[in-house]
Coordinates of C-alpha atoms in Angstrom, one line a residue:
V12 CA -1.5 98.8 131.1
S13 CA -2.2 100.8 134.3
L14 CA -4.5 103.1 132.4
V15 CA -6.5 100.2 131.0
A16 CA -6.8 98.7 134.5
Y17 CA -8.0 102.0 135.8
F18 CA -10.9 102.2 133.3
V19 CA -11.8 98.5 133.9
I20 CA -12.0 99.0 137.6
N21 CA -13.9 102.2 137.4
N22 CA -16.3 100.8 134.9
H23 CA -17.0 97.9 137.3
N24 CA -17.6 100.4 140.1
M25 CA -20.0 102.4 138.0
K26 CA -22.0 99.3 137.1
Q27 CA -22.2 98.4 140.8
L28 CA -23.5 102.0 141.6
S29 CA -26.0 101.7 138.7
T30 CA -27.3 98.4 140.0
E31 CA -27.6 99.7 143.5
Y32 CA -29.5 102.8 142.3
D33 CA -31.9 100.6 140.2
Q34 CA -32.5 98.4 143.2
R35 CA -33.2 101.5 145.4
F36 CA -35.5 103.0 142.8
A37 CA -37.4 99.7 142.5
T38 CA -37.8 99.5 146.3
K39 CA -38.9 103.1 146.6
S40 CA -41.2 102.8 143.6
S41 CA -42.8 99.8 145.2
L42 CA -43.3 101.7 148.5
Q43 CA -44.7 104.7 146.6
N44 CA -47.2 102.5 144.7
N45 CA -48.4 101.2 148.0
G46 CA -48.9 104.8 149.2
N47 CA -46.1 104.6 151.7
G48 CA -43.1 106.3 150.2
C49 CA -41.3 108.3 147.5
L50 CA -37.9 108.0 145.7
V51 CA -36.6 111.0 147.6
S52 CA -38.3 112.3 150.7
F53 CA -37.7 115.4 152.8
G54 CA -40.9 114.9 154.8
E55 CA -44.4 113.6 154.1
Y56 CA -46.8 115.4 151.8
H57 CA -50.4 115.5 153.0
G58 CA -52.0 117.7 150.3
H59 CA -54.1 116.8 147.3
N60 CA -53.0 114.1 144.8
Y61 CA -54.1 115.1 141.4
K62 CA -55.2 112.7 138.6
T63 CA -57.8 112.7 135.9
D64 CA -59.4 110.3 133.4
S65 CA -56.3 111.0 131.2
T66 CA -53.9 109.8 133.9
I67 CA -52.9 106.1 133.4
G68 CA -52.1 104.3 136.7
E69 CA -51.1 105.9 140.0
G70 CA -47.8 107.5 138.8
K71 CA -44.4 107.5 140.5
C72 CA -43.5 109.9 143.3
L73 CA -40.0 111.2 142.5
V74 CA -39.5 113.7 145.4
Q75 CA -41.6 115.0 148.2
S76 CA -41.6 117.3 151.3
K77 CA -44.4 118.6 153.5
W78 CA -44.8 121.4 150.9
M79 CA -45.2 119.5 147.7
Q80 CA -44.5 116.3 145.7
V81 CA -43.1 115.9 142.2
M82 CA -44.9 113.1 140.4
Q83 CA -44.1 111.3 137.1
H84 CA -47.5 110.8 135.4
K85 CA -48.3 108.6 132.4
V86 CA -50.8 110.7 130.4
K87 CA -53.1 109.8 127.4
L88 CA -53.8 112.8 125.2
D89 CA -56.9 113.3 123.1
D90 CA -55.2 111.9 120.0
N91 CA -54.3 108.8 122.0
T92 CA -50.7 109.7 122.2
I93 CA -49.1 108.4 125.4
I94 CA -46.6 110.5 127.4
D95 CA -44.7 108.4 129.9
D96 CA -42.7 111.2 131.6
W97 CA -45.3 114.0 132.3
L98 CA -43.8 115.7 135.4
F99 CA -46.5 117.1 137.7
I100 CA -46.3 119.0 140.9
D101 CA -48.8 118.4 143.6
Y102 CA -48.8 121.5 145.9
H103 CA -51.1 122.6 148.7
D104 CA -54.0 124.9 147.6
R105 CA -53.6 128.5 148.7
I106 CA -55.5 131.7 149.5
N107 CA -54.7 135.3 148.6
V108 CA -56.6 138.1 150.3
L109 CA -56.7 141.9 149.6
V110 CA -57.7 143.4 153.0
E111 CA -59.7 146.6 153.4
D112 CA -58.1 149.0 155.9
P113 CA -60.6 149.4 158.8
S114 CA -58.5 152.4 160.2
Y115 CA -60.1 154.7 157.7
P116 CA -63.9 155.1 158.1
K117 CA -66.0 154.9 155.0
Q118 CA -68.1 157.8 156.1
Q119 CA -66.7 161.2 156.9
Q120 CA -68.9 164.3 157.5
G121 CA -71.8 162.8 155.7
T122 CA -70.0 161.9 152.5
E123 CA -68.7 158.6 151.3
K124 CA -65.0 158.3 151.9
E125 CA -62.8 156.3 149.5
K126 CA -61.8 152.8 150.6
R127 CA -58.2 152.0 151.5
Y128 CA -56.5 148.7 151.5
L129 CA -53.6 147.1 153.4
V130 CA -50.7 145.8 151.3
I131 CA -47.4 144.4 152.3
R132 CA -43.9 145.4 151.0
Q133 CA -41.6 142.4 151.1
S134 CA -39.1 140.2 149.4
K135 CA -39.2 136.5 148.6
Y136 CA -36.6 133.9 147.7
A137 CA -37.5 133.7 144.0
L138 CA -37.8 137.5 143.4
E139 CA -34.2 137.9 142.4
G140 CA -33.4 140.1 145.4
R141 CA -36.2 142.6 144.5
Q142 CA -38.9 143.9 146.7
S143 CA -42.6 143.6 145.8
L144 CA -46.0 144.7 146.9
A145 CA -47.9 141.7 148.2
I146 CA -51.2 140.8 149.8
V147 CA -52.1 138.3 152.6
G148 CA -51.5 134.8 151.4
G149 CA -51.0 131.3 152.7
I150 CA -51.6 127.6 152.4
I151 CA -54.9 125.9 153.1
E152 CA -54.1 123.5 155.8
P153 CA -55.2 119.8 155.5
G154 CA -58.9 119.6 156.5
E155 CA -59.4 123.4 156.2
D156 CA -61.8 125.1 153.7
P157 CA -60.6 128.2 151.7
S158 CA -62.8 130.8 153.5
T159 CA -61.6 129.6 156.9
A160 CA -58.0 129.7 155.7
A161 CA -58.4 133.3 154.4
I162 CA -59.9 134.5 157.7
R163 CA -57.1 132.7 159.7
E164 CA -54.3 134.1 157.5
V165 CA -55.6 137.7 157.8
S166 CA -55.8 137.3 161.6
E167 CA -52.3 135.9 161.8
E168 CA -50.6 138.3 159.5
L169 CA -52.5 141.6 160.3
G170 CA -54.3 141.0 163.5
F171 CA -57.8 141.6 162.1
V172 CA -61.0 139.6 162.2
C173 CA -62.8 140.1 158.9
S174 CA -65.5 138.7 156.7
V175 CA -64.3 137.5 153.3
K176 CA -65.8 137.7 149.8
F177 CA -64.8 134.9 147.4
L178 CA -63.5 136.2 144.0
G179 CA -62.6 132.9 142.3
R180 CA -60.4 129.8 142.2
F181 CA -57.5 129.5 139.7
R182 CA -55.0 126.9 138.7
T183 CA -51.4 128.0 139.1
D184 CA -50.0 126.1 136.1
V185 CA -52.4 124.3 133.7
N186 CA -49.9 121.7 132.7
R187 CA -47.7 121.1 135.7
G188 CA -50.2 121.8 138.6
M189 CA -48.8 123.6 141.5
G190 CA -52.1 123.7 143.3
W191 CA -55.1 126.1 143.1
V192 CA -55.2 129.7 144.3
N193 CA -58.4 131.0 146.0
S194 CA -58.8 134.8 145.8
F195 CA -60.7 136.8 148.4
V196 CA -61.2 140.4 149.5
A197 CA -61.6 140.9 153.2
Q198 CA -64.2 143.4 154.5
N199 CA -65.7 144.7 157.7
C200 CA -62.4 144.1 159.6
I201 CA -62.1 144.6 163.3
K202 CA -58.8 144.8 165.2
K203 CA -58.7 142.0 167.7
E204 CA -56.0 140.3 169.7
L205 CA -55.4 136.7 168.7
I206 CA -57.3 134.5 171.1
E207 CA -56.0 131.0 171.9
N208 CA -58.7 128.4 171.6
G209 CA -59.0 124.7 170.8
Q210 CA -59.5 125.4 167.1
N211 CA -56.2 127.2 166.6
L212 CA -53.5 125.4 164.6
D213 CA -50.4 124.4 166.3
P214 CA -47.6 126.4 164.6
N215 CA -45.4 123.3 164.7
E216 CA -48.0 121.4 162.7
E217 CA -49.0 124.2 160.3
V218 CA -47.5 123.6 156.9
G219 CA -47.4 127.3 156.0
A220 CA -46.0 128.5 159.3
P221 CA -42.2 129.0 158.5
D222 CA -42.1 132.5 156.9
T223 CA -39.4 134.7 158.1
E224 CA -39.0 137.5 155.6
R225 CA -39.5 141.1 156.7
Q226 CA -43.0 142.6 156.0
D227 CA -43.9 146.3 156.0
V228 CA -47.6 146.9 156.0
I229 CA -48.8 149.9 153.9
S230 CA -52.2 151.5 153.6
M231 CA -53.1 152.5 150.1
S232 CA -56.1 154.2 148.5
L233 CA -58.0 152.6 145.7
P234 CA -56.3 154.8 143.0
E235 CA -52.9 153.9 144.5
I236 CA -53.7 150.2 144.3
H237 CA -54.8 150.6 140.7
Q238 CA -51.7 152.6 139.8
N239 CA -49.3 150.1 141.5
S240 CA -51.1 147.2 139.8
Q241 CA -50.7 148.8 136.4
K242 CA -47.0 149.4 137.1
G243 CA -46.5 145.8 137.9
E244 CA -45.5 146.3 141.5
F245 CA -47.2 143.1 142.5
L246 CA -44.6 140.8 141.1
E247 CA -46.2 137.4 141.8
V248 CA -49.0 136.6 139.4
Q249 CA -51.2 135.3 142.2
W250 CA -51.0 138.7 144.0
S251 CA -51.6 140.7 140.8
N252 CA -54.5 138.4 139.8
T253 CA -56.3 138.8 143.2
V254 CA -55.7 142.6 143.2
A255 CA -57.1 142.9 139.7
L256 CA -60.2 140.8 140.6
A257 CA -60.8 143.0 143.7
L258 CA -60.5 146.2 141.6
L259 CA -63.0 144.7 139.1
D260 CA -65.3 143.9 142.0
E261 CA -65.5 147.5 143.1

């Protein structure tokens, strides 16, 4: 009898929890549909909200932070099939920059000297404890254009003021989103101390500011960049893509 009573009581409790969850979901969904909330929130997302002519309705925000938001889209395919649970990740657009090393002059004793580039050896949370070669990268802050973001990130990470050449804009995941990556190569760099002015971003307001991993800057020749790229030493596809584009641009 006590065992039966135990299951009856617990079944009643589970129904109560389920009802409370459904009510909470309905409330959160209502807030989200009004543009004011999300089912689970760790902070407010201010990046792009993606939808196309294939997207039915506004979608439901499942979880968000200042970095990203996970949406449940309702999508109509070309054959008129409707998918109700198409999970899509809105993420800030980003820049990646391969930076020419200004410490090595292009001309030496009247002959053309080979270009060198600055790369970074570092580890990241999702690299399974491995180290990788990397290039300058970061988030395009709200209201910022890609070129300005590229120049700012090079200045912040390496202390150079450079001109940048645009190499292309690429989707991270063609089905699930994850933002767009803008690739650049930085040229004509000049070493310059960072100057505080009214246009600088407040580090507390900068979405991409928290980044605490150790970074070792390395100067590499063009053949060394080519060799390390072929060996797969740039472990993130965004880095390897931008490096490959820069090599093709030479």
